[in-house]
Amino acid sequence: QVQLVESGGGLVQPGGSLRLACTASGNIASIIGMGWNRQVPGQQRELVAAITADGTPNYAESVKGRFSISRDNAKNEVYLQMNGLKPEDTGDYYCYMSVRDPMYRLHEVWGQGVLVTVSS
């Protein structure tokens, strides 16, 4: 079994920065894709950023130029650096990972979510 633990959320003023981190632990052979989704109450969860196994990032249009995703394969971690935060970035941020276990089975794993609030 694989668990994801997120950290780094909180309250920040518009224009400020936050860095989210997500660490995977458990029965892991390798991690393929990693990413972050965001959910606002009453709306569907949406992709914010994703990163492939070879480090290629992909961003939602709304965060391009402001957010940066990165990963540390040795630590089984993914990060989301958020700069120039706007009130509309407020929401629950969920990390996810596509994990292969030692039996080569693929698991889609989600974290518990971390709240980001952008407000003055």
PDB file of C-alpha atoms in Angstrom, residues 33-37 46-65 67-71 78-80 96:
ATOM      1  CA  GLY A  33       3.431  10.562 -13.250  1.00  0.00           C
ATOM      2  CA  MET A  34       3.010  13.044 -10.431  1.00  0.00           C
ATOM      3  CA  GLY A  35       0.795  16.068 -10.186  1.00  0.00           C
ATOM      4  CA  TRP A  36      -1.425  18.451  -8.340  1.00  0.00           C
ATOM      5  CA  ASN A  37      -5.141  19.040  -8.720  1.00  0.00           C
ATOM      6  CA  GLU A  46      -9.164  20.433 -11.957  1.00  0.00           C
ATOM      7  CA  LEU A  47      -5.604  19.751 -12.971  1.00  0.00           C
ATOM      8  CA  VAL A  48      -3.142  22.433 -11.875  1.00  0.00           C
ATOM      9  CA  ALA A  49       0.171  20.889 -12.863  1.00  0.00           C
ATOM     10  CA  ALA A  50       1.642  17.518 -13.712  1.00  0.00           C
ATOM     11  CA  ILE A  51       5.125  16.152 -14.326  1.00  0.00           C
ATOM     12  CA  THR A  52       6.157  13.023 -16.181  1.00  0.00           C
ATOM     13  CA  ALA A  53       8.762  10.486 -15.153  1.00  0.00           C
ATOM     14  CA  ASP A  54      11.382  12.244 -17.256  1.00  0.00           C
ATOM     15  CA  GLY A  55      10.568  15.620 -15.711  1.00  0.00           C
ATOM     16  CA  THR A  56       8.409  17.165 -18.418  1.00  0.00           C
ATOM     17  CA  PRO A  57       5.903  19.566 -16.828  1.00  0.00           C
ATOM     18  CA  ASN A  58       2.400  20.478 -17.901  1.00  0.00           C
ATOM     19  CA  TYR A  59       0.358  23.354 -16.498  1.00  0.00           C
ATOM     20  CA  ALA A  60      -3.182  24.634 -16.530  1.00  0.00           C
ATOM     21  CA  GLU A  61      -3.410  27.859 -18.515  1.00  0.00           C
ATOM     22  CA  SER A  62      -4.482  29.759 -15.413  1.00  0.00           C
ATOM     23  CA  VAL A  63      -1.203  29.064 -13.581  1.00  0.00           C
ATOM     24  CA  LYS A  64       1.363  29.181 -16.394  1.00  0.00           C
ATOM     25  CA  GLY A  65       4.208  31.533 -15.564  1.00  0.00           C
ATOM     26  CA  PHE A  67       3.471  27.967 -10.691  1.00  0.00           C
ATOM     27  CA  SER A  68       6.320  25.505 -11.063  1.00  0.00           C
ATOM     28  CA  ILE A  69       6.180  21.764 -10.491  1.00  0.00           C
ATOM     29  CA  SER A  70       9.234  19.645  -9.739  1.00  0.00           C
ATOM     30  CA  ARG A  71      10.041  16.204  -8.411  1.00  0.00           C
ATOM     31  CA  VAL A  78       6.709  16.219  -5.767  1.00  0.00           C
ATOM     32  CA  TYR A  79       6.606  19.966  -5.174  1.00  0.00           C
ATOM     33  CA  LEU A  80       4.479  22.854  -6.346  1.00  0.00           C
ATOM     34  CA  TYR A  96      -1.485  12.356  -6.959  1.00  0.00           C
TER      35      TYR A  96
END
